[in-house]
Structures are given as C-alpha cells and as structure tokens.
PDB file of C-alpha atoms in Angstrom:
ATOM      1  CA  MET A   9      -0.249   0.003  -0.112  1.00 67.00           C
ATOM      2  CA  ASN A  10       1.251   3.156  -0.903  1.00 82.00           C
ATOM      3  CA  HIS A  11       0.669   5.558   1.836  1.00 89.00           C
ATOM      4  CA  LYS A  12       2.131   9.024   0.929  1.00 92.00           C
ATOM      5  CA  ARG A  13      -1.411   8.919  -1.392  1.00 90.00           C
ATOM      6  CA  GLY A  14      -3.301   8.127   2.254  1.00 93.00           C
ATOM      7  CA  LYS A  15      -5.189   9.852   4.918  1.00 94.00           C
ATOM      8  CA  TRP A  16      -2.788  10.922   7.255  1.00 94.00           C
ATOM      9  CA  ALA A  17      -0.347  11.844   4.516  1.00 96.00           C
ATOM     10  CA  SER A  18      -3.207  14.182   3.106  1.00 95.00           C
ATOM     11  CA  GLN A  19      -4.191  15.621   6.658  1.00 94.00           C
ATOM     12  CA  ILE A  20      -0.224  16.561   6.993  1.00 94.00           C
ATOM     13  CA  LEU A  21       0.054  17.940   3.728  1.00 95.00           C
ATOM     14  CA  ASP A  22      -2.977  19.825   4.509  1.00 94.00           C
ATOM     15  CA  SER A  23      -1.985  21.155   7.163  1.00 91.00           C
ATOM     16  CA  ARG A  24       1.244  23.282   6.119  1.00 92.00           C
ATOM     17  CA  ASN A  25       0.957  27.177   5.441  1.00 89.00           C
ATOM     18  CA  ASP A  26       1.607  29.705   2.932  1.00 89.00           C
ATOM     19  CA  GLU A  27       4.787  28.372   2.670  1.00 86.00           C
ATOM     20  CA  GLY A  28       5.195  24.730   2.900  1.00 89.00           C
ATOM     21  CA  MET A  29       5.989  24.485   6.682  1.00 88.00           C
ATOM     22  CA  TRP A  30       4.060  23.862   9.469  1.00 86.00           C
ATOM     23  CA  GLY A  31       6.104  26.855  11.782  1.00 77.00           C
ATOM     24  CA  ASN A  32       9.189  27.019  13.152  1.00 67.00           C
ATOM     25  CA  PHE A  33      11.956  24.405  13.437  1.00 68.00           C
ATOM     26  CA  HIS A  34      12.883  23.355  17.358  1.00 60.00           C
ATOM     27  CA  SER A  35       9.332  23.872  18.270  1.00 57.00           C
ATOM     28  CA  LEU A  36       8.991  20.920  19.821  1.00 58.00           C
ATOM     29  CA  SER A  37      10.767  22.832  22.696  1.00 55.00           C
ATOM     30  CA  GLN A  38       8.067  24.697  23.054  1.00 58.00           C
ATOM     31  CA  PRO A  39       5.122  23.643  21.659  1.00 57.00           C
ATOM     32  CA  THR A  40       1.343  25.465  20.769  1.00 60.00           C
ATOM     33  CA  TYR A  41      -2.091  24.815  21.501  1.00 63.00           C
ATOM     34  CA  LYS A  42      -2.694  26.928  18.020  1.00 65.00           C
ATOM     35  CA  LYS A  43      -0.624  24.887  16.168  1.00 64.00           C
ATOM     36  CA  VAL A  44      -1.623  20.444  15.314  1.00 72.00           C
ATOM     37  CA  LEU A  45       1.704  19.920  14.627  1.00 82.00           C
ATOM     38  CA  THR A  46       5.498  21.172  14.722  1.00 83.00           C
ATOM     39  CA  THR A  47       7.793  20.912  11.717  1.00 86.00           C
ATOM     40  CA  GLU A  48       9.557  18.263  13.565  1.00 87.00           C
ATOM     41  CA  GLN A  49       6.047  15.823  13.950  1.00 87.00           C
ATOM     42  CA  ALA A  50       4.891  17.206  10.531  1.00 91.00           C
ATOM     43  CA  ILE A  51       8.468  15.754   8.387  1.00 92.00           C
ATOM     44  CA  ARG A  52       8.653  12.566  10.894  1.00 92.00           C
ATOM     45  CA  ARG A  53       5.099  11.553  10.168  1.00 93.00           C
ATOM     46  CA  LEU A  54       6.115  11.986   7.359  1.00 95.00           C
ATOM     47  CA  ARG A  55       9.370   9.784   6.910  1.00 95.00           C
ATOM     48  CA  ILE A  56       7.270   7.158   8.543  1.00 95.00           C
ATOM     49  CA  LEU A  57       4.700   7.267   5.904  1.00 96.00           C
ATOM     50  CA  GLY A  58       7.684   6.763   3.249  1.00 95.00           C
ATOM     51  CA  PHE A  59       8.542  10.516   2.098  1.00 96.00           C
ATOM     52  CA  THR A  60      12.227  10.774   1.605  1.00 95.00           C
ATOM     53  CA  LYS A  61      14.195  13.882   0.498  1.00 94.00           C
ATOM     54  CA  GLU A  62      12.703  13.994  -2.926  1.00 96.00           C
ATOM     55  CA  ASP A  63       9.761  14.832  -1.943  1.00 96.00           C
ATOM     56  CA  GLU A  64       8.673  18.161  -2.318  1.00 95.00           C
ATOM     57  CA  ALA A  65       6.880  18.154   1.253  1.00 94.00           C
ATOM     58  CA  ILE A  66      10.621  17.375   2.737  1.00 95.00           C
ATOM     59  CA  GLN A  67      12.436  19.010  -0.172  1.00 95.00           C
ATOM     60  CA  ILE A  68      10.718  22.711   1.054  1.00 93.00           C
ATOM     61  CA  VAL A  69      11.993  22.233   4.549  1.00 90.00           C
ATOM     62  CA  LEU A  70      15.340  21.201   3.768  1.00 91.00           C
ATOM     63  CA  GLU A  71      15.972  24.607   1.275  1.00 91.00           C
ATOM     64  CA  ARG A  72      14.954  26.086   4.135  1.00 88.00           C
ATOM     65  CA  MET A  73      16.803  24.887   6.837  1.00 85.00           C
ATOM     66  CA  CYS A  74      19.927  24.999   4.607  1.00 89.00           C
ATOM     67  CA  LEU A  75      19.280  29.009   4.223  1.00 87.00           C
ATOM     68  CA  CYS A  76      18.653  29.524   7.454  1.00 81.00           C
ATOM     69  CA  VAL A  77      21.672  28.125   8.473  1.00 82.00           C
ATOM     70  CA  SER A  78      23.977  29.946   6.244  1.00 85.00           C
ATOM     71  CA  GLY A  79      22.527  32.729   7.209  1.00 81.00           C
ATOM     72  CA  ARG A  80      20.654  33.345   4.034  1.00 80.00           C
ATOM     73  CA  GLN A  81      17.550  33.689   5.285  1.00 73.00           C
ATOM     74  CA  LYS A  82      16.164  34.411   9.165  1.00 67.00           C
ATOM     75  CA  THR A  83      13.755  32.515  10.581  1.00 58.00           C
ATOM     76  CA  LYS A  84      10.060  34.075  11.876  1.00 58.00           C
ATOM     77  CA  LYS A  85       9.313  34.130  14.731  1.00 49.00           C
ATOM     78  CA  GLN A  86       5.962  32.450  15.193  1.00 40.00           C
ATOM     79  CA  ILE A  87       3.631  33.484  17.593  1.00 35.00           C
TER      80      ILE A  87
END
C-alpha cells in the first residue's frame, strides 16, 4: 500500500502554511496549542509514511533549513 497517498499523508500535507511549512524549527521544545503539528512532528510522520528527501514537502523544509543555517534567511517568529 502506498501510504504517501493515504488520508494521513493528506491531512499532514494539507496542514502546511503558505510557505509549505508547519512552523519554525525546534518548536517541539515550545509547543503551542494553536498548531496541530510542528515542523519536526510533520517531517517525522511523513518519513514514517515513506516520504524521502526527493519528495516536494521534504525538499521545501530542507531548502529552508539550508537557507537559515547559512544565514541567507532568518526564521520568522511564530506567535
């Protein structure tokens, strides 16, 4: 069975914001009740469902991480 096309994957992917993310990184240490998923949780769940770095949803997160780590983009403060 292809879990990448299942209802759980759809629910996770549909909960992304306009930038294709679920919020800032390291938000597991400061969870908020306003968000159902943090980026770490979403990526972990997508990986369990069979998503890899070749999938668009994961690529978006990896690209953002690279930009932030290199200092080319600052993270946005999530409220």
